[in-house]
């Protein structure tokens, strides 16, 4: 019996290896250069070894492929073929010129089993077009202006929290900025006061932690949904933790019922969504919760990450920090100490600094698109079949010395009025590009600028010995983050 079992196991193992090797021949048969593969992860770094971050892996693959003169290169997400584009003209074709062939991102969503996953970022086809058309008017400058006061109130809470903690030693700046963005999202997307600085054990903070710091089993499910979205959909995989889903459903339902019962109206994102639940082609409750949840996902991590990296670079470059501070003080003085929405447009040098931060540290290291109809790669005879995923190595392109000389240097002047026109098209896209460009970029920049204004006005930041220098990216996180955190010393400035 044992011999028979071993024979079966050996046969299965041989068949499995043979299947992997056959699958890895996909690009070779098409005459497309491809990167070396390993079983079972293909060209992906082993996600369980925790040695190389996704960002580092993408940057390495881009650098190696470009050095060989490739304009495109084949990858494998386990056995699933993917195509990485290195040439900006090919990127332009996919994102803009031939967008009709690449309307989807290719990420997993399941409206029935996991309604919070079915938001604007993941939706496909006509459902995405309908929702995009409905939500685009909600992110105009006029709408952002109405939320400015809510964000400023949260920024004052941030200032007070730093003032309280700065005398106690180095500050984990990412942690405190996550609490800032948590308060903003709670206020603007869910209509609640989170008080994450004074009550870090609040229910909202607890479920936020579960979403962004998932347990091992949850991480495995997320990995499976990322590599095999079709299979995940067929088995009804639920990637949003059950407790998180119930909490956000309950929070939105109670907020909507309260406003309808009392007639309360707030200048926030939820109020806009409530308006979209009425009239012809109204949004469903599940759709509203999913969009509020996306607001939470996008706003929480990306803005706190951008501000963290910004303060890290400003701590290393005290002259740049002072220049940003001087500009912020000058603008505040012009507006009588008030942070008006219109004043943010006058922070030209701060905008350059933020742009340079987003170049060196794009929150998401790649842009992804899925082919939805047969396509031929321009100037080649290479067929791109329906369902094939396209990878655009954002972090590689934005750190390419051919496009950004001395790319490791932090140089905000790359984005000043005189130089910004020299930035090659489709080599700098931290918010994406084309019809699927990030809809919330105005809001993200607003909360980032307001937070930086108040922090730099009131504090001088320097690097703590607790921060690794140079920093290393966290291999256990898809969004760019630092292993061990960014610890800064904050010294109060007499105002």
XYZ file of C-alpha atoms in Angstrom:
495
model
C 0.000 0.000 0.000
C 2.797 2.441 0.916
C 4.650 1.685 -2.321
C 1.472 2.333 -4.318
C 0.909 5.621 -2.474
C 4.485 6.741 -3.123
C 4.109 5.883 -6.811
C 0.945 7.985 -6.981
C 2.641 10.907 -5.209
C 5.711 10.697 -7.463
C 3.528 10.496 -10.591
C 1.513 13.507 -9.467
C 4.679 15.493 -8.683
C 6.194 14.680 -12.086
C 2.958 15.606 -13.851
C 2.750 18.874 -11.902
C 6.338 19.842 -12.754
C 5.717 18.939 -16.404
C 2.591 21.106 -16.443
C 4.480 24.070 -14.988
C 7.267 23.687 -17.548
C 4.740 23.423 -20.374
C 2.979 26.562 -19.107
C 6.310 28.412 -18.887
C 6.764 27.828 -22.620
C 3.960 30.264 -23.474
C 6.123 33.277 -24.302
C 8.875 31.218 -25.919
C 6.385 29.850 -28.443
C 5.375 33.412 -29.353
C 8.992 34.549 -29.687
C 8.657 36.978 -26.781
C 11.624 37.461 -24.405
C 10.745 36.343 -20.909
C 12.280 36.305 -17.465
C 13.545 33.192 -15.741
C 10.802 31.247 -13.992
C 10.772 29.054 -10.925
C 8.234 26.542 -9.699
C 5.677 27.329 -8.319
C 5.748 31.151 -8.333
C 6.852 31.827 -11.912
C 8.580 35.211 -12.049
C 6.975 36.354 -8.795
C 9.155 36.624 -5.726
C 8.268 33.997 -3.156
C 5.618 35.872 -1.123
C 6.217 33.674 1.916
C 10.013 34.022 2.015
C 9.636 37.725 2.872
C 13.008 38.547 1.302
C 12.135 40.937 -1.525
C 9.271 43.425 -1.602
C 6.982 43.619 -4.621
C 8.367 47.077 -5.389
C 11.980 45.863 -5.270
C 11.096 42.869 -7.429
C 9.402 45.002 -10.066
C 12.268 47.517 -10.086
C 14.804 44.683 -10.470
C 12.882 43.022 -13.311
C 12.526 46.351 -15.103
C 16.223 47.182 -14.768
C 17.382 43.747 -15.945
C 15.003 43.723 -18.908
C 15.818 47.264 -20.011
C 19.556 46.522 -19.830
C 18.954 43.757 -22.385
C 17.233 46.224 -24.706
C 13.737 44.794 -24.300
C 10.659 46.931 -24.966
C 8.435 44.271 -23.435
C 9.066 41.073 -21.529
C 7.032 38.024 -20.571
C 6.277 37.269 -16.919
C 4.405 34.531 -15.112
C 2.232 34.928 -12.045
C 2.706 31.295 -11.071
C 1.475 29.669 -14.339
C -0.459 32.703 -15.573
C 1.329 34.593 -18.382
C 1.619 38.372 -18.070
C 3.319 40.971 -20.252
C 5.425 43.767 -18.792
C 5.727 46.882 -20.958
C 8.960 48.878 -20.768
C 8.468 51.248 -23.707
C 6.488 54.456 -22.963
C 4.918 54.339 -26.440
C 3.499 50.883 -25.740
C 2.279 52.134 -22.359
C 0.528 55.010 -24.122
C -1.126 52.578 -26.536
C -2.540 50.464 -23.697
C -3.621 53.296 -21.391
C -4.855 55.828 -23.963
C -4.857 55.084 -27.686
C -6.233 51.540 -27.572
C -7.930 51.768 -24.198
C -11.030 49.988 -25.534
C -8.984 46.770 -25.509
C -7.775 47.316 -21.910
C -10.698 48.741 -19.947
C -10.269 46.422 -16.936
C -7.597 46.217 -14.251
C -7.932 42.486 -13.804
C -8.327 42.518 -10.027
C -10.749 40.294 -8.171
C -14.248 41.351 -7.193
C -17.368 39.425 -6.292
C -20.562 41.442 -5.881
C -22.572 38.520 -4.533
C -20.217 36.879 -2.043
C -18.056 39.898 -1.176
C -19.970 43.113 -1.974
C -17.304 45.409 -0.499
C -14.853 44.144 -3.135
C -17.074 45.374 -5.994
C -15.999 49.012 -6.090
C -14.819 51.361 -8.811
C -11.206 50.153 -8.675
C -12.055 46.497 -9.374
C -15.267 46.630 -11.401
C -15.209 45.772 -15.093
C -16.987 46.549 -18.346
C -20.344 48.272 -18.341
C -20.677 48.171 -14.558
C -17.456 50.170 -14.255
C -18.537 52.662 -16.956
C -21.903 53.262 -15.267
C -20.365 53.809 -11.853
C -17.501 55.932 -13.170
C -19.985 58.261 -14.887
C -21.961 58.587 -11.655
C -18.976 59.199 -9.378
C -16.853 61.506 -11.564
C -18.887 64.635 -10.636
C -18.374 63.886 -6.933
C -14.640 64.642 -7.100
C -14.684 68.086 -8.693
C -12.806 70.981 -7.126
C -16.130 72.439 -5.988
C -16.997 69.235 -4.101
C -13.512 69.061 -2.576
C -13.865 72.641 -1.395
C -16.931 71.710 0.652
C -14.933 69.017 2.490
C -11.947 71.265 3.189
C -13.210 72.300 6.618
C -13.612 68.665 7.737
C -10.037 67.848 6.689
C -8.631 70.947 8.406
C -10.320 69.911 11.662
C -8.597 66.515 11.433
C -5.267 68.220 10.683
C -5.565 70.237 13.916
C -6.052 66.945 15.773
C -2.874 65.673 14.071
C -0.942 68.763 15.155
C -2.112 68.390 18.746
C -1.210 64.674 18.787
C 2.343 65.353 17.578
C 2.699 68.173 20.128
C 1.706 65.753 22.889
C 4.072 62.977 21.765
C 7.144 64.860 20.562
C 8.519 65.313 24.103
C 8.269 61.561 24.729
C 10.876 60.620 22.109
C 10.910 59.583 18.430
C 7.541 59.272 16.690
C 6.470 56.440 14.391
C 5.335 58.929 11.771
C 3.489 56.367 9.625
C 1.398 55.290 12.597
C 0.400 58.820 13.534
C -0.379 59.752 9.906
C -2.523 56.627 9.549
C -4.557 57.908 12.479
C -4.868 61.273 10.717
C -6.187 59.669 7.516
C -8.440 57.381 9.577
C -10.071 60.427 11.159
C -10.501 62.057 7.755
C -12.079 58.984 6.182
C -14.328 58.430 9.167
C -15.536 62.021 8.902
C -15.739 62.412 5.104
C -16.716 58.911 3.983
C -18.773 57.576 6.895
C -19.922 60.676 8.757
C -18.512 59.589 12.108
C -15.880 60.929 14.484
C -13.195 58.251 14.906
C -11.071 60.019 17.540
C -8.201 57.691 16.662
C -5.647 59.854 18.492
C -7.528 59.867 21.799
C -9.159 56.439 21.446
C -6.765 54.166 19.507
C -8.803 51.119 20.548
C -12.009 52.383 18.960
C -14.025 49.964 16.838
C -13.151 51.853 13.655
C -9.418 51.621 14.424
C -9.721 47.941 15.286
C -11.316 47.011 11.957
C -8.905 49.273 10.082
C -6.038 47.331 11.605
C -7.602 44.016 10.587
C -8.001 45.189 6.990
C -4.467 46.510 6.573
C -2.663 44.031 8.830
C -4.460 40.776 7.983
C -3.833 37.399 9.565
C -1.777 34.823 7.632
C -4.826 32.950 6.289
C -6.346 36.217 5.108
C -3.078 37.124 3.354
C -3.097 33.768 1.565
C -6.645 34.394 0.326
C -5.619 37.830 -0.947
C -2.620 36.302 -2.748
C -4.845 33.677 -4.413
C -7.341 36.344 -5.522
C -4.497 38.419 -6.984
C -2.891 35.565 -8.953
C -6.070 33.634 -9.845
C -9.011 36.097 -9.922
C -11.088 33.890 -12.243
C -10.682 30.818 -10.039
C -11.388 32.924 -6.939
C -14.655 34.108 -8.456
C -15.703 30.575 -9.406
C -15.337 29.365 -5.801
C -16.883 32.508 -4.294
C -13.739 33.519 -2.414
C -14.320 36.307 0.097
C -11.237 38.481 0.550
C -12.762 41.093 2.844
C -12.679 39.822 6.458
C -16.180 38.998 7.672
C -15.934 41.333 10.655
C -14.713 44.213 8.478
C -17.574 43.697 6.027
C -20.229 43.614 8.752
C -18.788 46.667 10.503
C -18.727 48.882 7.422
C -22.174 47.728 6.272
C -23.560 48.531 9.729
C -21.767 51.898 9.945
C -23.015 53.142 6.578
C -26.550 51.873 7.164
C -26.780 53.629 10.545
C -25.324 56.876 9.155
C -27.811 56.927 6.272
C -30.765 56.126 8.549
C -29.724 58.886 10.980
C -29.521 61.511 8.248
C -32.830 60.515 6.715
C -34.540 60.484 10.104
C -33.145 63.809 11.335
C -32.718 65.644 8.048
C -29.027 66.145 8.879
C -26.863 67.200 5.932
C -23.044 67.163 5.951
C -20.588 68.323 3.334
C -18.991 64.914 2.924
C -18.594 62.033 0.513
C -21.380 59.981 2.124
C -23.876 62.791 1.541
C -23.016 62.739 -2.159
C -23.488 58.972 -2.276
C -26.855 59.254 -0.524
C -27.936 61.621 -3.290
C -26.947 58.997 -5.865
C -29.311 56.477 -4.230
C -32.276 58.453 -5.539
C -33.728 59.007 -8.995
C -33.372 57.014 -12.190
C -30.647 54.344 -12.276
C -30.060 54.845 -8.556
C -27.147 53.213 -6.789
C -27.960 50.324 -4.465
C -27.044 50.326 -0.805
C -24.352 47.694 -1.458
C -22.833 49.872 -4.194
C -22.755 52.865 -1.864
C -21.013 50.891 0.885
C -18.482 49.510 -1.612
C -17.577 53.013 -2.838
C -17.274 54.319 0.718
C -15.052 51.322 1.454
C -12.872 52.133 -1.581
C -12.561 55.707 -0.307
C -11.324 54.180 2.940
C -8.879 51.786 1.227
C -7.399 54.391 -1.117
C -7.310 57.344 1.252
C -6.008 55.561 4.331
C -2.841 53.983 2.976
C -1.724 56.055 -0.009
C -1.895 59.486 1.612
C -0.359 58.392 4.914
C 2.412 56.650 2.956
C 3.069 59.729 0.782
C 3.252 62.052 3.791
C 5.526 59.610 5.655
C 8.013 59.417 2.780
C 7.769 63.179 2.368
C 8.745 63.840 5.988
C 11.483 61.220 5.706
C 13.061 63.037 2.754
C 12.559 66.443 4.362
C 14.318 65.148 7.482
C 17.298 64.200 5.316
C 17.190 67.518 3.442
C 16.796 70.293 6.021
C 17.211 73.051 3.429
C 14.266 71.713 1.410
C 12.245 71.311 4.612
C 12.828 74.950 5.514
C 11.898 76.099 2.016
C 8.578 74.245 2.209
C 7.965 75.648 5.689
C 8.668 79.210 4.538
C 6.241 78.833 1.655
C 3.550 77.372 3.911
C 3.954 80.225 6.416
C 3.790 82.819 3.649
C 0.564 81.348 2.275
C -0.968 81.071 5.743
C -0.117 84.691 6.429
C -1.727 85.776 3.167
C -4.955 84.004 4.203
C -4.894 85.323 7.798
C -3.766 82.001 9.247
C -6.657 80.072 7.704
C -6.153 76.970 5.546
C -8.531 77.824 2.719
C -9.006 75.400 -0.159
C -7.938 78.042 -2.678
C -4.725 78.634 -0.737
C -3.526 75.093 -1.452
C -3.034 75.930 -5.128
C -0.447 78.532 -4.120
C 1.808 75.927 -2.496
C 3.835 75.522 -5.685
C 7.073 74.323 -4.111
C 5.226 71.901 -1.832
C 3.583 70.497 -4.970
C 7.044 69.922 -6.449
C 8.111 68.135 -3.259
C 5.015 65.895 -3.276
C 5.508 65.089 -6.968
C 9.118 64.092 -6.312
C 8.032 61.922 -3.371
C 5.489 60.187 -5.592
C 8.214 59.649 -8.206
C 10.626 57.954 -5.802
C 7.956 56.239 -3.729
C 4.814 55.525 -5.787
C 2.332 54.025 -3.293
C 1.449 51.281 -5.789
C 4.524 50.015 -7.698
C 2.693 48.858 -10.840
C -0.260 49.760 -13.037
C -2.275 46.778 -14.226
C -4.602 46.289 -17.177
C -6.387 43.249 -18.594
C -6.999 42.700 -22.295
C -10.760 42.447 -22.934
C -10.634 41.831 -26.697
C -8.041 40.412 -29.076
C -5.190 42.830 -29.748
C -1.881 42.946 -31.600
C 1.023 44.667 -29.889
C 1.926 47.749 -32.005
C 4.783 47.286 -34.506
C 4.954 43.550 -33.748
C 3.086 40.407 -34.779
C 2.608 39.403 -31.143
C -1.012 38.528 -30.338
C -2.410 39.660 -26.988
C -5.248 37.314 -26.238
C -8.373 38.209 -24.331
C -7.795 37.819 -20.591
C -4.031 38.472 -20.673
C -2.760 40.807 -17.952
C -0.513 43.773 -18.753
C 1.937 45.028 -16.113
C 3.326 48.574 -16.255
C 6.382 48.794 -13.949
C 5.733 52.239 -12.508
C 8.488 52.223 -9.901
C 11.017 51.044 -12.494
C 10.150 53.763 -14.992
C 10.070 56.493 -12.363
C 13.548 55.511 -11.172
C 15.018 55.113 -14.653
C 18.077 57.387 -15.168
C 17.163 57.734 -18.855
C 14.023 59.598 -17.791
C 15.091 61.046 -14.427
C 18.862 61.691 -14.204
C 20.401 60.679 -10.858
C 17.113 59.022 -9.870
C 18.098 58.263 -6.264
C 18.586 61.962 -5.565
C 15.604 63.728 -4.015
C 15.217 66.758 -6.266
C 11.856 68.602 -6.223
C 13.137 70.981 -8.910
C 12.435 68.249 -11.467
C 8.802 69.338 -11.220
C 9.110 73.138 -11.175
C 7.544 75.233 -13.918
C 10.745 75.282 -15.970
C 11.442 71.534 -15.799
C 8.092 69.777 -15.647
C 7.723 69.921 -19.423
C 10.930 67.867 -19.691
C 9.374 64.896 -17.888
C 8.843 62.286 -20.637
C 5.174 61.369 -21.217
C 4.010 58.076 -19.706
C 7.072 57.725 -17.482
C 5.559 59.432 -14.440
C 2.054 58.242 -13.522
C 1.644 57.898 -9.734
C -2.143 58.295 -10.073
C -2.405 56.217 -13.230
C -3.350 57.646 -16.604
C -6.211 57.617 -19.073
C -9.846 56.772 -18.347
C -8.945 54.797 -15.240
C -6.824 57.515 -13.649
C -7.381 57.779 -9.891
C -10.663 59.603 -9.332
C -9.734 60.719 -5.819
C -6.395 62.349 -6.616
C -7.678 65.850 -5.766
C -8.847 64.683 -2.368
C -5.603 62.811 -1.723
C -3.515 65.869 -2.548
C -5.791 68.079 -0.449
C -5.415 66.036 2.740
C -1.678 65.631 2.088
C -1.054 69.365 1.662
C -3.209 70.348 4.632
C -1.456 67.831 6.874
C 2.011 68.933 5.744
C 1.143 72.625 6.170
C 0.208 72.296 9.809
C 3.010 69.870 10.668
C 5.780 71.941 9.078
C 4.429 75.190 10.495
C 4.598 73.814 14.024
C 7.458 71.290 14.000
C 10.944 70.709 12.695
C 11.566 67.073 11.783
C 14.858 65.177 11.951
C 15.655 61.509 11.448
C 15.814 59.248 14.501
C 18.445 56.536 14.953
C 15.549 54.061 15.111
C 15.008 54.483 11.362
C 17.106 52.285 9.102
C 19.067 54.414 6.657
C 18.877 53.571 3.835
C 15.359 52.344 4.338
C 14.166 48.930 3.191
C 10.714 48.266 1.786
C 8.428 45.885 3.649
C 8.277 42.565 1.735
C 4.922 41.712 3.309
C 2.968 44.600 1.816
C 1.729 45.342 -1.714
C 1.517 49.085 -1.049
C 4.923 50.703 -0.556
C 5.863 50.764 3.127
C 9.061 50.731 5.169
C 10.308 47.753 7.137
C 10.662 48.811 10.751
C 8.818 52.067 10.153
C 9.931 55.683 9.783
C 10.841 57.163 13.164
C 11.323 60.922 13.365
C 12.136 63.460 16.051
C 9.761 66.389 16.108
C 10.888 69.680 17.670
C 8.276 72.348 18.382
C 8.670 75.662 16.599
C 7.653 78.806 18.441
C 4.677 80.240 16.555
